[in-house]
PDB file of C-alpha atoms in Angstrom:
ATOM      1  CA  UNK A   1     122.339 118.259  92.791  1.00 82.00           C
ATOM      2  CA  UNK A   2     123.905 115.605  92.919  1.00 91.00           C
ATOM      3  CA  UNK A   3     128.233 115.828  91.351  1.00 91.00           C
ATOM      4  CA  UNK A   4     126.948 113.823  88.435  1.00 94.00           C
ATOM      5  CA  UNK A   5     124.280 116.349  87.813  1.00 94.00           C
ATOM      6  CA  UNK A   6     127.023 119.307  88.465  1.00 95.00           C
ATOM      7  CA  UNK A   7     129.656 117.842  86.193  1.00 96.00           C
ATOM      8  CA  UNK A   8     126.715 117.480  83.764  1.00 97.00           C
ATOM      9  CA  UNK A   9     125.950 121.102  83.619  1.00 97.00           C
ATOM     10  CA  UNK A  10     130.119 122.123  83.178  1.00 97.00           C
ATOM     11  CA  UNK A  11     129.308 120.985  79.343  1.00 98.00           C
ATOM     12  CA  UNK A  12     129.145 123.844  77.950  1.00 98.00           C
ATOM     13  CA  UNK A  13     132.111 125.549  78.995  1.00 98.00           C
ATOM     14  CA  UNK A  14     134.173 122.162  78.705  1.00 98.00           C
ATOM     15  CA  UNK A  15     133.073 122.393  74.592  1.00 98.00           C
ATOM     16  CA  UNK A  16     134.199 125.592  74.506  1.00 98.00           C
ATOM     17  CA  UNK A  17     137.703 125.709  75.542  1.00 98.00           C
ATOM     18  CA  UNK A  18     138.004 122.282  73.777  1.00 98.00           C
ATOM     19  CA  UNK A  19     138.064 122.993  71.114  1.00 97.00           C
ATOM     20  CA  UNK A  20     140.560 126.253  71.581  1.00 97.00           C
ATOM     21  CA  UNK A  21     143.353 123.769  72.117  1.00 97.00           C
ATOM     22  CA  UNK A  22     142.602 121.442  69.555  1.00 98.00           C
ATOM     23  CA  UNK A  23     143.352 124.179  67.003  1.00 95.00           C
ATOM     24  CA  UNK A  24     147.317 124.088  69.160  1.00 95.00           C
ATOM     25  CA  UNK A  25     147.717 120.217  69.716  1.00 97.00           C
ATOM     26  CA  UNK A  26     149.565 119.763  66.927  1.00 94.00           C
ATOM     27  CA  UNK A  27     148.748 114.604  67.609  1.00 95.00           C
ATOM     28  CA  UNK A  28     145.045 114.931  65.960  1.00 97.00           C
ATOM     29  CA  UNK A  29     145.116 112.421  62.350  1.00 98.00           C
ATOM     30  CA  UNK A  30     146.182 114.481  59.879  1.00 97.00           C
ATOM     31  CA  UNK A  31     144.350 114.331  56.455  1.00 97.00           C
ATOM     32  CA  UNK A  32     144.724 111.687  54.789  1.00 98.00           C
ATOM     33  CA  UNK A  33     145.923 109.472  56.903  1.00 98.00           C
ATOM     34  CA  UNK A  34     144.213 105.633  57.553  1.00 98.00           C
ATOM     35  CA  UNK A  35     142.941 105.778  61.742  1.00 98.00           C
ATOM     36  CA  UNK A  36     142.758 103.582  64.118  1.00 98.00           C
ATOM     37  CA  UNK A  37     140.125 104.948  67.040  1.00 98.00           C
ATOM     38  CA  UNK A  38     140.158 102.813  70.583  1.00 98.00           C
ATOM     39  CA  UNK A  39     139.394 102.742  74.075  1.00 98.00           C
ATOM     40  CA  UNK A  40     136.603 101.493  76.464  1.00 97.00           C
ATOM     41  CA  UNK A  41     132.719 101.346  77.163  1.00 95.00           C
ATOM     42  CA  UNK A  42     131.901 105.514  76.632  1.00 96.00           C
ATOM     43  CA  UNK A  43     135.555 105.858  75.527  1.00 97.00           C
ATOM     44  CA  UNK A  44     134.903 103.067  72.697  1.00 98.00           C
ATOM     45  CA  UNK A  45     130.883 105.264  72.446  1.00 98.00           C
ATOM     46  CA  UNK A  46     132.955 108.507  71.375  1.00 98.00           C
ATOM     47  CA  UNK A  47     135.579 106.341  69.377  1.00 98.00           C
ATOM     48  CA  UNK A  48     132.760 105.448  66.791  1.00 98.00           C
ATOM     49  CA  UNK A  49     131.449 108.583  66.426  1.00 98.00           C
ATOM     50  CA  UNK A  50     134.490 110.664  65.970  1.00 98.00           C
ATOM     51  CA  UNK A  51     135.590 107.814  63.335  1.00 98.00           C
ATOM     52  CA  UNK A  52     132.404 108.396  61.127  1.00 98.00           C
ATOM     53  CA  UNK A  53     132.820 112.048  61.912  1.00 98.00           C
ATOM     54  CA  UNK A  54     136.098 111.810  60.158  1.00 98.00           C
ATOM     55  CA  UNK A  55     135.152 109.393  57.435  1.00 98.00           C
ATOM     56  CA  UNK A  56     132.979 111.983  56.438  1.00 97.00           C
ATOM     57  CA  UNK A  57     134.336 114.625  56.567  1.00 98.00           C
ATOM     58  CA  UNK A  58     137.157 112.876  53.852  1.00 97.00           C
ATOM     59  CA  UNK A  59     139.646 113.051  55.921  1.00 98.00           C
ATOM     60  CA  UNK A  60     141.083 109.286  55.545  1.00 98.00           C
ATOM     61  CA  UNK A  61     139.363 106.141  56.179  1.00 98.00           C
ATOM     62  CA  UNK A  62     139.147 105.484  60.335  1.00 98.00           C
ATOM     63  CA  UNK A  63     137.580 103.070  62.008  1.00 98.00           C
ATOM     64  CA  UNK A  64     136.693 101.780  65.291  1.00 98.00           C
ATOM     65  CA  UNK A  65     137.385  99.220  67.825  1.00 98.00           C
ATOM     66  CA  UNK A  66     137.161  98.009  71.792  1.00 98.00           C
ATOM     67  CA  UNK A  67     140.721  97.327  73.103  1.00 98.00           C
ATOM     68  CA  UNK A  68     140.239  94.256  74.116  1.00 97.00           C
ATOM     69  CA  UNK A  69     139.134  93.682  69.414  1.00 97.00           C
ATOM     70  CA  UNK A  70     141.499  95.637  67.974  1.00 98.00           C
ATOM     71  CA  UNK A  71     143.431  93.599  64.262  1.00 96.00           C
ATOM     72  CA  UNK A  72     146.827  92.040  64.930  1.00 87.00           C
ATOM     73  CA  UNK A  73     148.509  93.325  62.142  1.00 87.00           C
ATOM     74  CA  UNK A  74     146.168  95.417  60.312  1.00 93.00           C
ATOM     75  CA  UNK A  75     147.818  98.541  58.897  1.00 95.00           C
ATOM     76  CA  UNK A  76     147.285 102.490  60.116  1.00 98.00           C
ATOM     77  CA  UNK A  77     148.994 106.175  60.329  1.00 98.00           C
ATOM     78  CA  UNK A  78     147.794 106.376  63.798  1.00 98.00           C
ATOM     79  CA  UNK A  79     145.941 104.706  66.132  1.00 98.00           C
ATOM     80  CA  UNK A  80     143.817 107.216  69.341  1.00 98.00           C
ATOM     81  CA  UNK A  81     143.496 106.360  72.119  1.00 98.00           C
ATOM     82  CA  UNK A  82     141.131 107.085  74.460  1.00 98.00           C
ATOM     83  CA  UNK A  83     140.454 107.292  77.947  1.00 97.00           C
ATOM     84  CA  UNK A  84     139.794 109.001  80.802  1.00 95.00           C
ATOM     85  CA  UNK A  85     141.496 106.938  83.500  1.00 94.00           C
ATOM     86  CA  UNK A  86     144.860 106.871  81.650  1.00 95.00           C
ATOM     87  CA  UNK A  87     145.261 103.808  83.676  1.00 95.00           C
ATOM     88  CA  UNK A  88     142.365 101.049  81.546  1.00 95.00           C
ATOM     89  CA  UNK A  89     144.059  97.641  81.538  1.00 96.00           C
ATOM     90  CA  UNK A  90     143.273  96.912  77.603  1.00 97.00           C
ATOM     91  CA  UNK A  91     144.382 101.022  76.854  1.00 98.00           C
ATOM     92  CA  UNK A  92     147.927 100.777  78.102  1.00 97.00           C
ATOM     93  CA  UNK A  93     147.958  96.518  76.614  1.00 97.00           C
ATOM     94  CA  UNK A  94     147.372  98.070  73.324  1.00 97.00           C
ATOM     95  CA  UNK A  95     149.428 100.368  73.303  1.00 98.00           C
ATOM     96  CA  UNK A  96     152.297  99.266  74.303  1.00 97.00           C
ATOM     97  CA  UNK A  97     152.233  96.180  71.571  1.00 96.00           C
ATOM     98  CA  UNK A  98     152.284  99.167  68.876  1.00 97.00           C
ATOM     99  CA  UNK A  99     155.400 101.070  71.140  1.00 96.00           C
ATOM    100  CA  UNK A 100     157.346 101.845  68.153  1.00 95.00           C
ATOM    101  CA  UNK A 101     154.737  99.773  65.294  1.00 96.00           C
ATOM    102  CA  UNK A 102     152.689 103.205  64.510  1.00 97.00           C
ATOM    103  CA  UNK A 103     152.363 106.654  65.626  1.00 98.00           C
ATOM    104  CA  UNK A 104     149.841 107.108  69.208  1.00 98.00           C
ATOM    105  CA  UNK A 105     148.009 109.344  70.087  1.00 98.00           C
ATOM    106  CA  UNK A 106     145.961 109.675  73.707  1.00 98.00           C
ATOM    107  CA  UNK A 107     143.139 111.617  75.595  1.00 98.00           C
ATOM    108  CA  UNK A 108     143.450 111.164  78.670  1.00 98.00           C
ATOM    109  CA  UNK A 109     141.830 113.725  81.456  1.00 97.00           C
ATOM    110  CA  UNK A 110     144.774 112.591  83.950  1.00 96.00           C
ATOM    111  CA  UNK A 111     148.399 112.921  83.938  1.00 96.00           C
ATOM    112  CA  UNK A 112     149.746 111.490  86.350  1.00 96.00           C
ATOM    113  CA  UNK A 113     148.829 108.269  84.787  1.00 97.00           C
ATOM    114  CA  UNK A 114     150.630 105.720  82.847  1.00 96.00           C
ATOM    115  CA  UNK A 115     149.142 106.955  79.407  1.00 98.00           C
ATOM    116  CA  UNK A 116     151.117 109.228  79.428  1.00 97.00           C
ATOM    117  CA  UNK A 117     154.135 106.831  78.874  1.00 97.00           C
ATOM    118  CA  UNK A 118     152.861 104.761  76.645  1.00 98.00           C
ATOM    119  CA  UNK A 119     151.118 107.154  73.878  1.00 98.00           C
ATOM    120  CA  UNK A 120     153.764 108.863  71.961  1.00 98.00           C
ATOM    121  CA  UNK A 121     151.910 112.525  71.833  1.00 98.00           C
ATOM    122  CA  UNK A 122     148.615 113.084  74.583  1.00 98.00           C
ATOM    123  CA  UNK A 123     146.504 115.573  74.657  1.00 98.00           C
ATOM    124  CA  UNK A 124     145.853 115.864  78.425  1.00 98.00           C
ATOM    125  CA  UNK A 125     142.018 116.795  78.661  1.00 98.00           C
ATOM    126  CA  UNK A 126     142.454 117.519  82.970  1.00 97.00           C
ATOM    127  CA  UNK A 127     139.793 120.675  82.756  1.00 95.00           C
ATOM    128  CA  UNK A 128     136.485 118.358  81.512  1.00 97.00           C
ATOM    129  CA  UNK A 129     137.905 115.134  84.511  1.00 96.00           C
ATOM    130  CA  UNK A 130     135.430 114.162  86.962  1.00 94.00           C
ATOM    131  CA  UNK A 131     134.710 113.481  90.536  1.00 90.00           C
ATOM    132  CA  UNK A 132     131.154 111.137  89.266  1.00 89.00           C
ATOM    133  CA  UNK A 133     132.042 106.906  88.118  1.00 86.00           C
ATOM    134  CA  UNK A 134     129.865 107.518  85.434  1.00 90.00           C
ATOM    135  CA  UNK A 135     131.150 109.142  82.181  1.00 90.00           C
ATOM    136  CA  UNK A 136     129.901 112.504  80.818  1.00 96.00           C
ATOM    137  CA  UNK A 137     131.768 115.216  80.579  1.00 97.00           C
ATOM    138  CA  UNK A 138     135.382 114.215  79.769  1.00 97.00           C
ATOM    139  CA  UNK A 139     133.663 111.858  76.852  1.00 97.00           C
ATOM    140  CA  UNK A 140     131.727 114.886  74.885  1.00 98.00           C
ATOM    141  CA  UNK A 141     134.732 117.304  75.133  1.00 98.00           C
ATOM    142  CA  UNK A 142     136.105 114.965  74.192  1.00 98.00           C
ATOM    143  CA  UNK A 143     134.629 114.478  71.050  1.00 98.00           C
ATOM    144  CA  UNK A 144     134.155 118.185  71.152  1.00 98.00           C
ATOM    145  CA  UNK A 145     138.437 118.392  70.834  1.00 98.00           C
ATOM    146  CA  UNK A 146     138.218 115.091  68.522  1.00 98.00           C
ATOM    147  CA  UNK A 147     135.710 116.214  66.052  1.00 98.00           C
ATOM    148  CA  UNK A 148     137.590 120.293  65.689  1.00 98.00           C
ATOM    149  CA  UNK A 149     140.219 118.951  65.069  1.00 97.00           C
ATOM    150  CA  UNK A 150     138.299 118.218  61.795  1.00 98.00           C
ATOM    151  CA  UNK A 151     136.783 121.864  60.515  1.00 96.00           C
ATOM    152  CA  UNK A 152     134.477 122.227  58.711  1.00 95.00           C
ATOM    153  CA  UNK A 153     132.029 119.174  58.347  1.00 97.00           C
ATOM    154  CA  UNK A 154     129.034 118.787  56.371  1.00 95.00           C
ATOM    155  CA  UNK A 155     125.196 118.487  57.656  1.00 95.00           C
ATOM    156  CA  UNK A 156     127.328 118.773  61.350  1.00 97.00           C
ATOM    157  CA  UNK A 157     127.571 121.806  63.488  1.00 98.00           C
ATOM    158  CA  UNK A 158     131.001 123.845  64.503  1.00 97.00           C
ATOM    159  CA  UNK A 159     131.267 123.314  68.214  1.00 98.00           C
ATOM    160  CA  UNK A 160     131.001 126.920  68.832  1.00 97.00           C
ATOM    161  CA  UNK A 161     127.571 126.215  67.687  1.00 98.00           C
ATOM    162  CA  UNK A 162     126.900 122.614  69.534  1.00 98.00           C
ATOM    163  CA  UNK A 163     128.386 124.542  72.577  1.00 98.00           C
ATOM    164  CA  UNK A 164     124.733 126.276  72.277  1.00 98.00           C
ATOM    165  CA  UNK A 165     122.599 123.651  71.831  1.00 98.00           C
ATOM    166  CA  UNK A 166     123.730 122.673  75.095  1.00 98.00           C
ATOM    167  CA  UNK A 167     123.236 125.430  77.315  1.00 98.00           C
ATOM    168  CA  UNK A 168     119.978 124.624  76.289  1.00 97.00           C
ATOM    169  CA  UNK A 169     119.984 121.000  76.638  1.00 98.00           C
ATOM    170  CA  UNK A 170     121.197 120.815  80.200  1.00 97.00           C
ATOM    171  CA  UNK A 171     118.740 124.112  81.718  1.00 95.00           C
ATOM    172  CA  UNK A 172     115.563 122.994  80.006  1.00 95.00           C
ATOM    173  CA  UNK A 173     112.709 120.026  81.736  1.00 95.00           C
ATOM    174  CA  UNK A 174     112.685 116.832  80.597  1.00 96.00           C
ATOM    175  CA  UNK A 175     109.252 116.010  79.123  1.00 95.00           C
ATOM    176  CA  UNK A 176     107.687 113.776  82.089  1.00 96.00           C
ATOM    177  CA  UNK A 177     106.686 110.708  80.007  1.00 97.00           C
ATOM    178  CA  UNK A 178     109.742 110.362  78.830  1.00 97.00           C
ATOM    179  CA  UNK A 179     111.203 110.535  83.127  1.00 96.00           C
ATOM    180  CA  UNK A 180     108.142 107.898  83.950  1.00 96.00           C
ATOM    181  CA  UNK A 181     108.265 105.567  80.448  1.00 97.00           C
ATOM    182  CA  UNK A 182     109.516 102.208  81.615  1.00 96.00           C
ATOM    183  CA  UNK A 183     111.564 101.442  78.238  1.00 98.00           C
ATOM    184  CA  UNK A 184     113.520 104.054  76.508  1.00 98.00           C
ATOM    185  CA  UNK A 185     115.409 102.782  72.454  1.00 98.00           C
ATOM    186  CA  UNK A 186     118.383 105.180  71.296  1.00 98.00           C
ATOM    187  CA  UNK A 187     118.607 105.339  67.544  1.00 98.00           C
ATOM    188  CA  UNK A 188     121.216 107.068  65.531  1.00 98.00           C
ATOM    189  CA  UNK A 189     123.114 107.564  62.212  1.00 98.00           C
ATOM    190  CA  UNK A 190     126.707 107.627  61.021  1.00 97.00           C
ATOM    191  CA  UNK A 191     128.009 109.671  63.804  1.00 98.00           C
ATOM    192  CA  UNK A 192     125.221 109.970  66.045  1.00 98.00           C
ATOM    193  CA  UNK A 193     125.043 105.609  66.236  1.00 98.00           C
ATOM    194  CA  UNK A 194     127.750 105.877  68.302  1.00 98.00           C
ATOM    195  CA  UNK A 195     125.600 108.703  71.140  1.00 98.00           C
ATOM    196  CA  UNK A 196     123.086 106.004  70.992  1.00 98.00           C
ATOM    197  CA  UNK A 197     124.796 103.392  71.883  1.00 98.00           C
ATOM    198  CA  UNK A 198     126.136 105.874  74.845  1.00 98.00           C
ATOM    199  CA  UNK A 199     123.053 106.961  76.030  1.00 98.00           C
ATOM    200  CA  UNK A 200     121.838 102.935  76.442  1.00 97.00           C
ATOM    201  CA  UNK A 201     125.302 103.073  78.694  1.00 96.00           C
ATOM    202  CA  UNK A 202     124.430 106.086  80.285  1.00 95.00           C
ATOM    203  CA  UNK A 203     120.287 104.837  81.893  1.00 95.00           C
ATOM    204  CA  UNK A 204     121.773 101.053  82.165  1.00 94.00           C
ATOM    205  CA  UNK A 205     124.991 102.317  84.285  1.00 93.00           C
ATOM    206  CA  UNK A 206     122.972 105.225  86.724  1.00 92.00           C
ATOM    207  CA  UNK A 207     119.386 103.990  87.029  1.00 92.00           C
ATOM    208  CA  UNK A 208     120.323 100.202  85.580  1.00 92.00           C
ATOM    209  CA  UNK A 209     117.303 100.886  83.337  1.00 94.00           C
ATOM    210  CA  UNK A 210     116.376  99.031  80.659  1.00 93.00           C
ATOM    211  CA  UNK A 211     117.720  99.988  77.611  1.00 97.00           C
ATOM    212  CA  UNK A 212     118.999  99.151  73.771  1.00 97.00           C
ATOM    213  CA  UNK A 213     120.310 101.220  71.099  1.00 98.00           C
ATOM    214  CA  UNK A 214     120.988 100.637  67.700  1.00 98.00           C
ATOM    215  CA  UNK A 215     121.209 102.111  64.088  1.00 98.00           C
ATOM    216  CA  UNK A 216     118.374 104.712  63.292  1.00 98.00           C
ATOM    217  CA  UNK A 217     117.550 102.138  59.787  1.00 97.00           C
ATOM    218  CA  UNK A 218     117.762  98.343  61.275  1.00 97.00           C
ATOM    219  CA  UNK A 219     115.555  99.664  63.921  1.00 97.00           C
ATOM    220  CA  UNK A 220     112.199  98.266  62.261  1.00 95.00           C
ATOM    221  CA  UNK A 221     114.400  95.562  61.351  1.00 96.00           C
ATOM    222  CA  UNK A 222     113.059  93.704  64.444  1.00 96.00           C
ATOM    223  CA  UNK A 223     113.911  96.706  67.687  1.00 96.00           C
ATOM    224  CA  UNK A 224     110.770  98.327  67.019  1.00 97.00           C
ATOM    225  CA  UNK A 225     108.883  94.578  68.795  1.00 96.00           C
ATOM    226  CA  UNK A 226     109.331  96.245  71.642  1.00 96.00           C
ATOM    227  CA  UNK A 227     108.375  99.116  71.684  1.00 97.00           C
ATOM    228  CA  UNK A 228     104.467 100.460  72.242  1.00 97.00           C
ATOM    229  CA  UNK A 229     102.114 102.535  75.616  1.00 98.00           C
ATOM    230  CA  UNK A 230     105.031 103.551  78.223  1.00 97.00           C
ATOM    231  CA  UNK A 231     107.308 102.889  75.581  1.00 98.00           C
ATOM    232  CA  UNK A 232     110.242 105.732  73.714  1.00 98.00           C
ATOM    233  CA  UNK A 233     111.832 105.389  70.503  1.00 98.00           C
ATOM    234  CA  UNK A 234     114.891 108.061  71.524  1.00 98.00           C
ATOM    235  CA  UNK A 235     116.327 108.626  67.856  1.00 98.00           C
ATOM    236  CA  UNK A 236     119.391 111.331  67.999  1.00 98.00           C
ATOM    237  CA  UNK A 237     119.792 113.945  64.487  1.00 98.00           C
ATOM    238  CA  UNK A 238     117.381 113.560  61.336  1.00 97.00           C
ATOM    239  CA  UNK A 239     114.911 111.166  61.904  1.00 97.00           C
ATOM    240  CA  UNK A 240     114.900 108.380  58.784  1.00 97.00           C
ATOM    241  CA  UNK A 241     111.800 109.206  56.210  1.00 96.00           C
ATOM    242  CA  UNK A 242     108.761 106.837  57.584  1.00 97.00           C
ATOM    243  CA  UNK A 243     110.469 106.471  61.594  1.00 97.00           C
ATOM    244  CA  UNK A 244     107.586 108.575  63.750  1.00 97.00           C
ATOM    245  CA  UNK A 245     104.925 107.072  62.182  1.00 97.00           C
ATOM    246  CA  UNK A 246     106.122 103.436  62.981  1.00 97.00           C
ATOM    247  CA  UNK A 247     106.651 104.760  66.220  1.00 98.00           C
ATOM    248  CA  UNK A 248     103.322 106.261  66.260  1.00 98.00           C
ATOM    249  CA  UNK A 249     101.446 103.163  64.601  1.00 97.00           C
ATOM    250  CA  UNK A 250     102.685 100.523  67.705  1.00 97.00           C
ATOM    251  CA  UNK A 251     102.198 103.047  70.499  1.00 98.00           C
ATOM    252  CA  UNK A 252     105.640 104.794  71.747  1.00 98.00           C
ATOM    253  CA  UNK A 253     106.339 108.115  72.355  1.00 98.00           C
ATOM    254  CA  UNK A 254     108.940 109.908  70.036  1.00 98.00           C
ATOM    255  CA  UNK A 255     111.465 111.704  71.674  1.00 98.00           C
ATOM    256  CA  UNK A 256     113.618 113.980  68.385  1.00 97.00           C
ATOM    257  CA  UNK A 257     114.478 117.256  68.401  1.00 96.00           C
ATOM    258  CA  UNK A 258     116.783 117.623  64.760  1.00 96.00           C
ATOM    259  CA  UNK A 259     117.308 120.605  65.893  1.00 97.00           C
ATOM    260  CA  UNK A 260     118.926 119.999  68.415  1.00 98.00           C
ATOM    261  CA  UNK A 261     123.270 119.129  67.788  1.00 98.00           C
ATOM    262  CA  UNK A 262     123.435 115.498  68.070  1.00 98.00           C
ATOM    263  CA  UNK A 263     125.877 115.688  70.788  1.00 98.00           C
ATOM    264  CA  UNK A 264     123.636 118.142  73.155  1.00 98.00           C
ATOM    265  CA  UNK A 265     121.186 115.920  72.922  1.00 98.00           C
ATOM    266  CA  UNK A 266     123.042 113.185  74.517  1.00 98.00           C
ATOM    267  CA  UNK A 267     123.160 115.659  77.507  1.00 98.00           C
ATOM    268  CA  UNK A 268     119.688 115.667  77.452  1.00 98.00           C
ATOM    269  CA  UNK A 269     120.231 111.786  77.799  1.00 98.00           C
ATOM    270  CA  UNK A 270     121.914 112.114  80.649  1.00 98.00           C
ATOM    271  CA  UNK A 271     119.923 113.931  82.538  1.00 97.00           C
ATOM    272  CA  UNK A 272     117.780 111.601  81.659  1.00 97.00           C
ATOM    273  CA  UNK A 273     119.795 108.958  83.108  1.00 96.00           C
ATOM    274  CA  UNK A 274     120.555 110.282  87.158  1.00 95.00           C
ATOM    275  CA  UNK A 275     116.624 112.160  87.002  1.00 95.00           C
ATOM    276  CA  UNK A 276     115.437 108.254  86.973  1.00 95.00           C
ATOM    277  CA  UNK A 277     118.267 106.751  88.891  1.00 93.00           C
ATOM    278  CA  UNK A 278     117.303 109.683  90.917  1.00 92.00           C
ATOM    279  CA  UNK A 279     113.278 108.878  91.063  1.00 91.00           C
ATOM    280  CA  UNK A 280     114.502 104.441  91.635  1.00 90.00           C
ATOM    281  CA  UNK A 281     115.591 106.225  94.964  1.00 90.00           C
ATOM    282  CA  UNK A 282     119.458 105.237  93.572  1.00 87.00           C
ATOM    283  CA  UNK A 283     122.881 107.501  94.342  1.00 84.00           C
ATOM    284  CA  UNK A 284     123.547 107.909  90.735  1.00 80.00           C
ATOM    285  CA  UNK A 285     127.637 109.454  92.267  1.00 80.00           C
ATOM    286  CA  UNK A 286     128.036 105.989  93.557  1.00 80.00           C
ATOM    287  CA  UNK A 287     125.863 103.497  90.343  1.00 68.00           C
ATOM    288  CA  UNK A 288     126.405  99.515  92.018  1.00 67.00           C
ATOM    289  CA  UNK A 289     129.141  97.867  90.620  1.00 60.00           C
ATOM    290  CA  UNK A 290     131.209 100.030  88.693  1.00 62.00           C
ATOM    291  CA  UNK A 291     134.537 102.059  89.968  1.00 64.00           C
ATOM    292  CA  UNK A 292     135.897 104.708  87.890  1.00 60.00           C
ATOM    293  CA  UNK A 293     138.347 102.395  85.884  1.00 61.00           C
ATOM    294  CA  UNK A 294     138.750  98.593  84.484  1.00 60.00           C
ATOM    295  CA  UNK A 295     142.312  97.812  86.069  1.00 65.00           C
ATOM    296  CA  UNK A 296     142.659  93.193  85.036  1.00 56.00           C
ATOM    297  CA  UNK A 297     145.358  91.759  87.436  1.00 62.00           C
TER     298      UNK A 297
END
């Protein structure tokens, strides 16, 4: 088993621990605050998901930005930054600019990095850190931590229930036709759009795969043209009415597990990325052209 696959399998336990940790952490956004969430790469996609979840929970206006694209001069009550390594240049530069201007909270996996001083409060999720370059369990655990801090969200399972779903997601066989496909399009609505973005990124990072990702209702506005025999449309969360018929009409294969928490379904996509990498002779622990952290000089 690759290191990446082993880390993927630990996610249910990590999420349970994240829920416990969130219940005692006092640096999370308060209901009613206007919040921005930021990060780079995978962390940015988790920020997108959390922003939509927080608004769905009715806790206040929440935006998400890549750290390099954070809008200068826009007013927030708190900024939340996600950085596994604690060393990402764009995140640290942004936190430096915000120091003393707006309260900041960071989520990281490494307590011995510059982010500890850059943010006003830091949640250290070091028990979800990874040896693998490709992020899997830290990203989902960070989102589980933030999601647990929101309490009850209409139409969204608790983290405890999501972890139960993840226990199935880490063990059940992946459909052979999905592993053997030549192209994959990931779709989501609301908070699950961030998961769709992340699933596509995992496939590209680990396996060099041809993947795309879109808001589900945008799929029929052009992206459906890429779907056909031997190609997959994968929906996170509730399937929009009529979408199944549209995918069938063009000869594609639809993957939609509406009974699973979408975060658990992301675990299945992570496993697909590893399986595809291995089938192509790639090492998922050593992805091409990637490093653990992007540090600009």
